[in-house]
Coordinates of C-alpha atoms and ligand atoms in Angstrom, one line a residue:
X1 CA 90.0 163.8 66.8
X2 CA 88.1 166.9 67.7
X3 CA 88.0 170.5 69.3
X4 CA 86.8 171.3 72.8
X5 CA 86.0 174.8 73.7
X6 CA 86.3 175.3 77.7
X7 CA 86.1 178.8 77.5
X8 CA 84.8 181.2 75.0
X9 CA 84.5 184.1 76.6
X10 CA 86.5 187.4 76.4
X11 CA 88.3 189.4 78.7
X12 CA 85.5 188.9 82.0
X13 CA 83.6 185.7 82.3
X14 CA 80.0 185.4 82.6
X15 CA 77.8 182.9 83.9
X16 CA 78.0 180.9 80.3
X17 CA 81.0 181.9 79.7
X18 CA 85.0 181.4 81.2
X19 CA 87.6 183.2 80.0
X20 CA 89.4 181.2 76.8
X21 CA 90.7 177.5 76.9
X22 CA 90.2 174.4 74.2
X23 CA 91.5 171.1 74.0
X24 CA 92.6 169.5 71.2
X25 CA 91.7 166.1 71.6
X26 CA 93.3 163.6 69.5
X27 CA 92.8 161.0 72.4
X28 CA 91.3 158.5 70.1
X29 CA 94.4 158.9 68.0
X30 CA 97.4 159.7 70.5
X31 CA 95.9 159.0 73.7
X32 CA 96.5 162.7 74.9
X33 CA 95.1 166.0 74.5
X34 CA 96.7 169.6 74.0
X35 CA 95.5 172.4 76.1
X36 CA 95.4 175.7 74.2
X37 CA 95.4 178.5 76.7
X38 CA 94.2 178.0 80.3
X39 CA 91.8 180.6 81.5
X40 CA 90.6 181.1 85.1
X41 CA 88.7 178.3 86.6
X42 CA 89.8 175.6 83.7
X43 CA 90.1 172.9 86.0
X44 CA 86.4 173.6 87.4
X45 CA 85.2 173.5 83.0
X46 CA 87.7 170.0 82.9
X47 CA 85.6 168.7 85.8
X48 CA 82.7 168.5 83.8
X49 CA 84.0 166.9 80.4
X50 CA 86.1 163.2 80.4
X51 CA 89.1 164.7 80.1
X52 CA 92.2 163.3 82.2
X53 CA 94.3 166.3 82.9
X54 CA 97.4 163.7 83.4
X55 CA 96.7 163.3 79.5
X56 CA 97.5 166.9 78.8
X57 CA 101.1 166.9 78.4
X58 CA 101.2 169.8 76.1
X59 CA 99.6 173.4 76.5
X60 CA 100.6 176.1 74.2
X61 CA 99.8 179.5 75.8
X62 CA 99.1 182.1 73.1
X63 CA 100.0 185.2 75.1
X64 CA 99.9 186.7 78.9
X65 CA 96.6 188.5 79.6
X66 CA 95.1 187.0 82.6
X67 CA 92.1 185.7 80.4
X68 CA 94.2 183.4 78.7
X69 CA 96.4 182.2 82.1
X70 CA 94.9 182.2 85.1
X71 CA 93.8 179.2 85.3
X72 CA 97.2 177.4 85.2
X73 CA 98.5 178.0 88.9
X74 CA 95.5 175.5 90.1
X75 CA 95.5 173.3 87.3
X76 CA 99.2 172.6 87.5
X77 CA 99.0 172.0 90.9
X78 CA 95.6 169.6 90.5
X79 CA 97.2 167.3 88.3
X80 CA 100.2 166.2 90.3
X81 CA 96.5 164.6 92.4
X82 CA 94.9 163.8 88.9
X83 CA 96.7 160.8 88.1
X84 CA 99.6 163.2 86.6
X85 CA 102.3 162.3 89.1
X86 CA 105.6 161.2 87.5
X87 CA 103.7 162.2 83.8
X88 CA 105.9 165.0 82.5
X89 CA 104.0 168.5 81.0
X90 CA 105.7 170.7 78.7
X91 CA 104.4 174.2 78.5
X92 CA 104.6 176.8 75.4
X93 CA 104.3 180.4 75.3
X94 CA 105.5 183.9 75.2
X95 CA 108.4 185.3 77.0
X96 CA 108.0 185.7 80.8
X97 CA 105.3 183.2 80.9
X98 CA 108.7 180.9 83.2
X99 CA 108.9 183.7 85.6
X100 CA 105.5 183.7 86.1
X101 CA 105.2 180.5 87.2
X102 CA 108.2 180.1 88.8
X103 CA 107.1 183.3 91.1
X104 CA 104.2 181.7 91.6
X105 CA 104.9 178.3 92.8
X106 CA 107.9 179.9 94.4
X107 CA 105.9 182.2 96.9
X108 CA 102.7 180.5 97.2
X109 CA 105.0 177.2 98.2
X110 CA 104.1 174.8 96.0
X111 CA 105.8 172.0 94.7
X112 CA 105.4 169.7 91.3
X113 CA 105.5 165.9 91.9
X114 CA 106.2 165.8 87.7
X115 CA 108.6 167.1 85.7
X116 CA 107.6 170.5 84.6
X117 CA 109.4 172.2 80.9
X118 CA 108.5 175.7 80.3
X119 CA 109.6 176.7 76.6
X120 CA 109.2 180.1 75.4
X121 CA 108.2 180.4 72.3
X122 CA 109.6 183.1 69.3
X123 CA 108.4 184.4 66.1
X124 CA 107.9 181.7 63.8
X125 CA 109.5 179.1 65.9
X126 CA 109.0 175.4 64.9
X127 CA 107.8 172.6 67.7
X128 CA 107.9 169.2 67.1
X129 CA 105.1 167.3 69.2
X130 CA 105.1 163.3 69.0
X131 CA 102.5 163.6 66.0
X132 CA 102.4 167.2 65.0
X133 CA 104.4 169.6 63.8
X134 CA 103.5 172.9 65.7
X135 CA 104.5 176.3 63.7
X136 CA 104.2 179.8 66.1
X137 CA 103.4 182.6 63.7
X138 CA 103.3 186.6 65.8
X139 CA 99.9 188.7 66.0
X140 CA 98.8 192.5 66.8
X141 CA 97.8 192.5 70.1
X142 CA 99.6 195.2 71.8
X143 CA 101.7 192.2 73.9
X144 CA 103.0 189.5 72.6
X145 CA 100.8 186.8 71.6
X146 CA 100.6 183.9 68.6
X147 CA 98.7 181.6 66.5
X148 CA 99.7 178.4 66.9
X149 CA 99.4 175.9 63.6
X150 CA 99.1 172.3 64.4
X151 CA 99.8 170.0 61.6
X152 CA 99.1 166.3 62.0
X153 CA 101.3 163.7 60.4
X154 CA 100.9 162.4 57.6
X155 CA 98.8 159.0 57.9
X156 CA 100.3 155.8 55.5
X157 CA 96.5 155.2 53.3
X158 CA 94.1 152.8 53.9
X159 CA 94.5 148.8 53.3
X160 CA 92.9 147.9 49.9
X161 CA 90.9 145.3 51.4
X162 CA 89.2 144.3 48.2
X163 CA 92.3 143.9 46.4
X164 CA 93.7 141.6 49.0
X165 CA 90.1 139.7 48.8
X166 CA 90.7 139.2 45.2
X167 CA 93.7 137.1 46.1
X168 CA 92.0 134.9 48.6
X169 CA 93.2 136.5 51.7
X170 CA 90.3 136.6 54.2
X171 CA 90.0 139.3 56.4
X172 CA 91.6 138.9 60.2
X173 CA 94.8 139.6 61.9
X174 CA 96.9 139.0 59.0
X175 CA 95.4 142.4 57.2
X176 CA 97.3 143.8 59.9
X177 CA 100.7 142.0 59.7
X178 CA 100.5 142.9 56.1
X179 CA 99.8 146.4 56.6
X180 CA 103.0 146.6 58.5
X181 CA 105.3 145.0 56.6
X182 CA 106.7 146.5 53.5
X183 CA 105.8 142.4 50.9
X184 CA 104.0 139.6 52.0
X185 CA 103.8 136.0 50.5
X186 CA 100.9 134.2 49.4
X187 CA 100.0 131.2 47.8
X188 CA 104.1 131.1 47.4
X189 CA 103.9 134.3 45.6
X190 CA 106.0 137.7 46.7
X191 CA 103.9 140.6 46.6
X192 CA 105.1 144.8 47.3
X193 CA 103.0 146.3 50.5
X194 CA 102.5 149.3 48.7
X195 CA 100.5 148.0 45.6
X196 CA 97.8 147.6 48.3
X197 CA 97.8 150.6 50.4
X198 CA 95.8 153.5 49.2
X199 CA 96.5 157.2 48.7
X200 CA 99.0 158.7 51.8
X201 CA 96.5 160.6 54.4
X202 CA 97.2 164.5 54.4
X203 CA 97.4 165.3 58.1
X204 CA 94.7 167.9 59.2
X205 CA 95.9 171.6 60.2
X206 CA 95.0 173.2 63.0
X207 CA 95.4 176.7 63.6
X208 CA 94.2 178.5 66.5
X209 CA 94.7 181.8 67.2
X210 CA 95.3 184.3 70.1
X211 CA 94.0 188.0 70.9
X212 CA 94.9 190.2 67.7
X213 CA 93.7 192.2 65.5
X214 CA 93.2 191.4 61.6
X215 CA 96.2 190.3 59.5
X216 CA 95.4 190.7 56.4
X217 CA 99.6 189.8 54.9
X218 CA 99.5 188.4 52.2
X219 CA 102.5 185.5 53.9
X220 CA 100.5 185.3 57.0
X221 CA 97.1 184.5 55.5
X222 CA 99.1 181.5 52.9
X223 CA 100.7 180.0 56.2
X224 CA 97.1 179.5 57.7
X225 CA 95.7 177.8 53.9
X226 CA 94.4 174.9 53.7
X227 CA 93.5 174.6 57.2
X228 CA 90.9 171.8 58.4
X229 CA 89.9 173.7 61.5
X230 CA 90.5 177.8 61.4
X231 CA 90.0 179.1 65.3
X232 CA 89.6 182.8 65.5
X233 CA 88.6 185.6 68.0
X234 CA 85.9 188.0 67.3
X235 CA 85.7 190.1 70.2
X236 CA 83.4 192.5 68.1
X237 CA 80.4 191.3 66.2
X238 CA 78.5 194.3 65.2
X239 CA 80.4 195.9 62.4
X240 CA 82.9 197.9 64.4
X241 CA 86.0 197.3 62.6
X242 CA 87.9 200.4 63.7
X243 CA 86.9 199.9 67.3
X244 CA 88.1 196.4 67.4
X245 CA 91.4 197.7 65.5
X246 CA 91.6 200.4 68.4
X247 CA 91.4 197.9 71.1
X248 CA 94.0 195.0 69.2
X249 CA 91.1 193.5 68.4
X250 CA 89.0 191.8 65.4
X251 CA 85.2 191.7 64.3
X252 CA 83.3 189.1 62.8
X253 CA 82.4 190.3 59.7
X254 CA 86.0 191.7 58.6
X255 CA 87.3 188.1 59.9
X256 CA 84.6 186.3 57.4
X257 CA 86.1 188.9 54.6
X258 CA 89.5 188.6 55.1
X259 CA 89.2 184.6 55.2
X260 CA 86.9 184.1 52.3
X261 CA 90.0 183.3 50.4
X262 CA 92.1 181.0 52.4
X263 CA 90.0 177.7 51.9
X264 CA 89.3 176.4 55.4
X265 CA 87.0 173.8 56.2
X266 CA 85.5 175.3 59.2
X267 CA 86.1 178.2 61.3
X268 CA 85.6 178.7 64.6
X269 CA 84.8 181.6 65.8
X270 CA 85.9 182.1 69.7
X271 CA 86.4 185.0 72.9
X272 CA 82.8 186.5 73.1
X273 CA 82.2 189.5 74.8
X274 CA 79.9 189.2 77.9
X275 CA 78.4 192.2 76.9
X276 CA 76.1 190.5 74.0
X277 CA 73.1 188.8 74.8
X278 CA 71.9 185.2 73.4
X279 CA 69.7 187.0 71.1
X280 CA 72.8 189.3 69.6
X281 CA 74.5 185.7 69.2
X282 CA 71.1 184.0 67.3
X283 CA 71.1 187.2 64.9
X284 CA 74.5 187.3 64.4
X285 CA 74.8 183.3 63.8
X286 CA 72.1 183.1 61.4
X287 CA 73.8 186.1 59.3
X288 CA 77.2 183.7 59.2
X289 CA 75.2 180.8 56.4
X290 CA 77.6 178.4 57.2
X291 CA 81.2 180.1 56.3
X292 CA 81.4 179.9 60.6
X293 CA 80.2 179.0 63.8
X294 CA 80.4 181.1 66.9
X295 CA 81.8 179.1 69.7
X296 CA 80.4 178.3 73.2
X297 CA 80.9 176.5 76.1
X298 CA 81.8 172.8 76.2
X299 CA 81.2 173.3 72.4
X300 CA 82.8 170.1 70.5
X301 CA 83.7 170.2 67.0
X302 CA 84.8 166.8 64.9
X303 CA 88.0 167.7 63.0
X304 CA 87.4 164.6 60.4
X305 CA 90.2 163.0 58.5
X306 CA 90.8 163.8 55.4
X307 CA 90.1 160.5 53.8
X308 CA 89.8 160.8 50.1
Ligands
LIG401 ZN1 92.0 187.8 76.0
LIG402 ZN1 94.1 189.3 75.3

């Protein structure tokens, strides 16, 4: 599984940074992608990747500011012609999203050839996907905005092949059969499969924030604790905490301070303002000392499994 950044910029796009859009790429595990936000030119960005629009089955919109949704109508329309015919799509996002999509498609007389379901999210809503539980946390951005916590289902532990070899069972398709069964027989003796399975593998936890003022409440920090990947905005990179607060955004050093105790594995900083030069970014990156990474467009961050 990996996290792909299709747009790392804030508000105004630049030649280097498109407006916000991300993909949780779990095509190897589950043969699908989860799209988060749909900044303008999303579909053009996708053309530069291996992502198949038809394999995007769920879209999560953090909030309805244009830099997070203006790429949606074009993407939805094109998906129909890119293998998406008849393949259902669900879009989750704040109240108003359905009206906006319906109005856009009605006025432009566009039609889709696949079922589209828009689910309007409410604070603390739980959403079930095929392989993930998703939890929506309300943020503070002056407009309804959410963080989505994606918790992958726990996986059955690894087959302890060394133990099977000790019994004299040689590797082959039989290993798969054993793993899928509750008991198995060898040399006339019955064995319990769980005795040959390692510890349960904890599903990965990926927390992706929409635009927001930094939240320092304990309850919120507890909910994002132990994330394998935390994605948070830092529209301000140079200690302008008060300004960030006034504009309902966050500042990078404040983010690092507040997240110091939430035990994340990786922290990805996004929503980078186009007013910062490459030199600025280099300077800030050097000061992070491995505590976080600043995203750029087409950045891919692997999210390893929690195998002990
Ligand atoms: Zn934004
Ligand atoms: Zn915004």
